[in-house]
Amino acid sequence: MSLTCVLAIANQKGGVGKTTTSINLAAALALKKKKTLLIDLDPQSNATIAFFDSAEIQTSMYDVFADHPAEIAKVIRPTKDPNLFVAPGKLALARLEQQLAGQFDAPYKLKDALSPIVKDFDFIIFDTPPALGILTVNALVASTHLLVPIQAAYFAIEGTDDLLETYARIRSRPNPDLKVLGVVITLFDKRTNISRDTHEQIRAVFGDALFKTRISKNVRLEESPAYKETVFAYAPKSSGAEDYRKLAQEVLHRVQEDRVARHSQDAA
Ligand code: ADP
Ligand code: MG
């Protein structure tokens, strides 16, 4: 069994902190010396633009899904952090919904493409688009774990039903080993009743799946992508950096616990 944690960050709502979490969780794990690959599957490519100028990007994840696919190893780019790598996204990814429609192996393209390189990384993290289309399905089929960011706002839980139903369907057939690593509250503001109320609501629904770490609102998290920096390079002492450091610690802990649990299952 591979020891790589392949983690899809998903929630079909936009603006809930998927990309911010993908970038800064990946960066925090890399700082903890975990060799980490961030794969941008969102046509909007916000995660990619946080590292590179779009003009620099010749090959992207789009080419990995193409009819004559590029090797993913040729798409992966180094970053300033020697433990952090990025496979860029591109607007063209949006064309895949139509292009892949009707191909019997459409949901498996990403899993197949990754197989030669999975073992090279400790963590592979997918940033996904705000939809439950073919790209998110590819991410869930290729993943060992799912992490769901939920914004501390009214109606935050609405829509997670659809995500959890997709998760259950993928578990029932293509990927029975997929697990929810956890749910993380984002854009939290402890001064507002909305944040406190929704926190209680989310805890009632998700119970132990909820990470103890909450990601608070922090303007440094919003600013850092514009400077092509992760929050750790841009504002290492900010609350945003501290929150993502803590989340990475919890992620490492849960992955370790899960490994022990799976190992004892295998042994039984
Ligand atoms: P998604 O990928 O789910 O659409 P993003 O990560 O792009 O969400 O976040 C949406 C917007 O909110 C972005 O402008 C981002 O910079 C900002 N944002 C995300 N998390 C935080 C946070 N904890 N504090 C302040 N701004 C945030
Ligand atoms: Mg995004």
Tab-separated table of N, CA, C and O in Angstrom, residues 207-249:
chain	number	residue	atom	x	y	z
A	207	GLY	N	-19.518	16.366	13.569
A	207	GLY	CA	-18.948	15.720	14.756
A	207	GLY	C	-17.428	15.660	14.726
A	207	GLY	O	-16.752	16.672	14.487
A	208	ASP	N	-16.889	14.459	14.928
A	208	ASP	CA	-15.436	14.282	15.028
A	208	ASP	C	-14.695	14.571	13.727
A	208	ASP	O	-13.473	14.727	13.745
A	209	ALA	N	-15.434	14.585	12.618
A	209	ALA	CA	-14.752	14.872	11.351
A	209	ALA	C	-14.238	16.315	11.330
A	209	ALA	O	-13.307	16.643	10.603
A	210	LEU	N	-14.857	17.165	12.147
A	210	LEU	CA	-14.447	18.571	12.169
A	210	LEU	C	-13.044	18.714	12.785
A	210	LEU	O	-12.781	18.204	13.872
A	211	PHE	N	-12.163	19.381	12.060
A	211	PHE	CA	-10.835	19.671	12.623
A	211	PHE	C	-10.981	20.653	13.787
A	211	PHE	O	-11.838	21.546	13.750
A	212	LYS	N	-10.128	20.502	14.789
A	212	LYS	CA	-10.126	21.461	15.904
A	212	LYS	C	-9.668	22.834	15.421
A	212	LYS	O	-10.132	23.860	15.888
A	213	THR	N	-8.742	22.840	14.507
A	213	THR	CA	-8.241	24.104	13.965
A	213	THR	C	-9.314	24.764	13.108
A	213	THR	O	-9.912	24.116	12.256
A	214	ARG	N	-9.554	26.042	13.376
A	214	ARG	CA	-10.394	26.841	12.485
A	214	ARG	C	-9.489	27.829	11.781
A	214	ARG	O	-8.537	28.330	12.369
A	215	ILE	N	-9.804	28.127	10.517
A	215	ILE	CA	-9.037	29.145	9.796
A	215	ILE	C	-9.807	30.461	9.935
A	215	ILE	O	-10.910	30.611	9.399
A	216	SER	N	-9.225	31.377	10.674
A	216	SER	CA	-9.882	32.670	10.871
A	216	SER	C	-9.698	33.562	9.652
A	216	SER	O	-8.790	33.340	8.842
A	217	LYS	N	-10.557	34.568	9.570
A	217	LYS	CA	-10.355	35.581	8.541
A	217	LYS	C	-9.044	36.286	8.815
A	217	LYS	O	-8.766	36.669	9.937
A	218	ASN	N	-8.230	36.432	7.798
A	218	ASN	CA	-6.958	37.133	7.958
A	218	ASN	C	-6.575	37.732	6.608
A	218	ASN	O	-6.442	37.008	5.616
A	219	VAL	N	-6.395	39.028	6.601
A	219	VAL	CA	-6.181	39.727	5.330
A	219	VAL	C	-4.871	39.284	4.655
A	219	VAL	O	-4.752	39.319	3.431
A	220	ARG	N	-3.918	38.799	5.438
A	220	ARG	CA	-2.639	38.329	4.846
A	220	ARG	C	-2.877	37.134	3.911
A	220	ARG	O	-2.155	36.953	2.938
A	221	LEU	N	-3.879	36.331	4.238
A	221	LEU	CA	-4.203	35.176	3.381
A	221	LEU	C	-4.750	35.635	2.042
A	221	LEU	O	-4.554	34.989	1.009
A	222	GLU	N	-5.428	36.765	2.065
A	222	GLU	CA	-5.985	37.319	0.839
A	222	GLU	C	-4.899	37.986	0.007
A	222	GLU	O	-4.923	37.935	-1.220
A	223	GLU	N	-3.944	38.626	0.696
A	223	GLU	CA	-2.927	39.413	-0.008
A	223	GLU	C	-1.809	38.566	-0.626
A	223	GLU	O	-1.306	38.884	-1.705
A	224	SER	N	-1.420	37.507	0.082
A	224	SER	CA	-0.175	36.820	-0.295
A	224	SER	C	-0.152	36.322	-1.748
A	224	SER	O	0.898	36.428	-2.394
A	225	PRO	N	-1.282	35.801	-2.308
A	225	PRO	CA	-1.194	35.326	-3.699
A	225	PRO	C	-0.802	36.421	-4.685
A	225	PRO	O	-0.126	36.149	-5.678
A	226	ALA	N	-1.199	37.654	-4.409
A	226	ALA	CA	-0.880	38.755	-5.318
A	226	ALA	C	0.635	38.982	-5.389
A	226	ALA	O	1.140	39.516	-6.377
A	227	TYR	N	1.355	38.567	-4.340
A	227	TYR	CA	2.811	38.718	-4.305
A	227	TYR	C	3.524	37.423	-4.678
A	227	TYR	O	4.724	37.293	-4.507
A	228	LYS	N	2.742	36.463	-5.171
A	228	LYS	CA	3.278	35.145	-5.533
A	228	LYS	C	4.059	34.531	-4.375
A	228	LYS	O	5.127	33.963	-4.535
A	229	GLU	N	3.461	34.649	-3.197
A	229	GLU	CA	4.053	34.066	-1.995
A	229	GLU	C	2.982	33.241	-1.278
A	229	GLU	O	1.799	33.573	-1.343
A	230	THR	N	3.416	32.211	-0.579
A	230	THR	CA	2.497	31.566	0.356
A	230	THR	C	2.442	32.461	1.596
A	230	THR	O	3.259	33.376	1.753
A	231	VAL	N	1.493	32.204	2.479
A	231	VAL	CA	1.384	33.053	3.666
A	231	VAL	C	2.639	32.928	4.539
A	231	VAL	O	2.996	33.854	5.259
A	232	PHE	N	3.352	31.802	4.420
A	232	PHE	CA	4.540	31.589	5.261
A	232	PHE	C	5.724	32.443	4.813
A	232	PHE	O	6.556	32.843	5.611
A	233	ALA	N	5.795	32.725	3.521
A	233	ALA	CA	6.839	33.613	3.030
A	233	ALA	C	6.414	35.077	3.201
A	233	ALA	O	7.224	35.937	3.537
A	234	TYR	N	5.145	35.336	2.990
A	234	TYR	CA	4.647	36.717	2.961
A	234	TYR	C	4.460	37.292	4.363
A	234	TYR	O	4.808	38.447	4.614
A	235	ALA	N	3.872	36.498	5.247
A	235	ALA	CA	3.569	36.990	6.596
A	235	ALA	C	3.646	35.840	7.587
A	235	ALA	O	2.622	35.377	8.102
A	236	PRO	N	4.875	35.381	7.861
A	236	PRO	CA	5.025	34.159	8.669
A	236	PRO	C	4.471	34.272	10.083
A	236	PRO	O	4.162	33.258	10.692
A	237	LYS	N	4.329	35.502	10.576
A	237	LYS	CA	3.833	35.653	11.951
A	237	LYS	C	2.336	35.948	12.006
A	237	LYS	O	1.778	36.137	13.086
A	238	SER	N	1.697	35.975	10.850
A	238	SER	CA	0.262	36.311	10.822
A	238	SER	C	-0.574	35.185	11.411
A	238	SER	O	-0.114	34.039	11.519
A	239	SER	N	-1.813	35.503	11.768
A	239	SER	CA	-2.699	34.463	12.296
A	239	SER	C	-3.012	33.442	11.202
A	239	SER	O	-3.194	32.260	11.482
A	240	GLY	N	-3.037	33.899	9.953
A	240	GLY	CA	-3.277	32.971	8.842
A	240	GLY	C	-2.196	31.907	8.760
A	240	GLY	O	-2.477	30.721	8.572
A	241	ALA	N	-0.937	32.335	8.903
A	241	ALA	CA	0.177	31.374	8.874
A	241	ALA	C	0.059	30.404	10.048
A	241	ALA	O	0.230	29.190	9.888
A	242	GLU	N	-0.264	30.955	11.209
A	242	GLU	CA	-0.383	30.120	12.407
A	242	GLU	C	-1.510	29.090	12.235
A	242	GLU	O	-1.351	27.905	12.563
A	243	ASP	N	-2.656	29.536	11.706
A	243	ASP	CA	-3.789	28.620	11.517
A	243	ASP	C	-3.422	27.472	10.567
A	243	ASP	O	-3.725	26.308	10.842
A	244	TYR	N	-2.778	27.800	9.460
A	244	TYR	CA	-2.453	26.732	8.501
A	244	TYR	C	-1.340	25.817	9.022
A	244	TYR	O	-1.309	24.632	8.692
A	245	ARG	N	-0.434	26.361	9.845
A	245	ARG	CA	0.558	25.498	10.501
A	245	ARG	C	-0.147	24.477	11.392
A	245	ARG	O	0.177	23.297	11.395
A	246	LYS	N	-1.131	24.971	12.149
A	246	LYS	CA	-1.871	24.068	13.054
A	246	LYS	C	-2.680	23.047	12.273
A	246	LYS	O	-2.743	21.880	12.657
A	247	LEU	N	-3.289	23.503	11.184
A	247	LEU	CA	-4.070	22.559	10.385
A	247	LEU	C	-3.168	21.450	9.828
A	247	LEU	O	-3.533	20.275	9.848
A	248	ALA	N	-1.966	21.845	9.376
A	248	ALA	CA	-1.034	20.850	8.830
A	248	ALA	C	-0.650	19.827	9.900
A	248	ALA	O	-0.545	18.626	9.626
A	249	GLN	N	-0.465	20.311	11.122
A	249	GLN	CA	-0.137	19.413	12.227
A	249	GLN	C	-1.263	18.401	12.446
A	249	GLN	O	-1.033	17.200	12.594
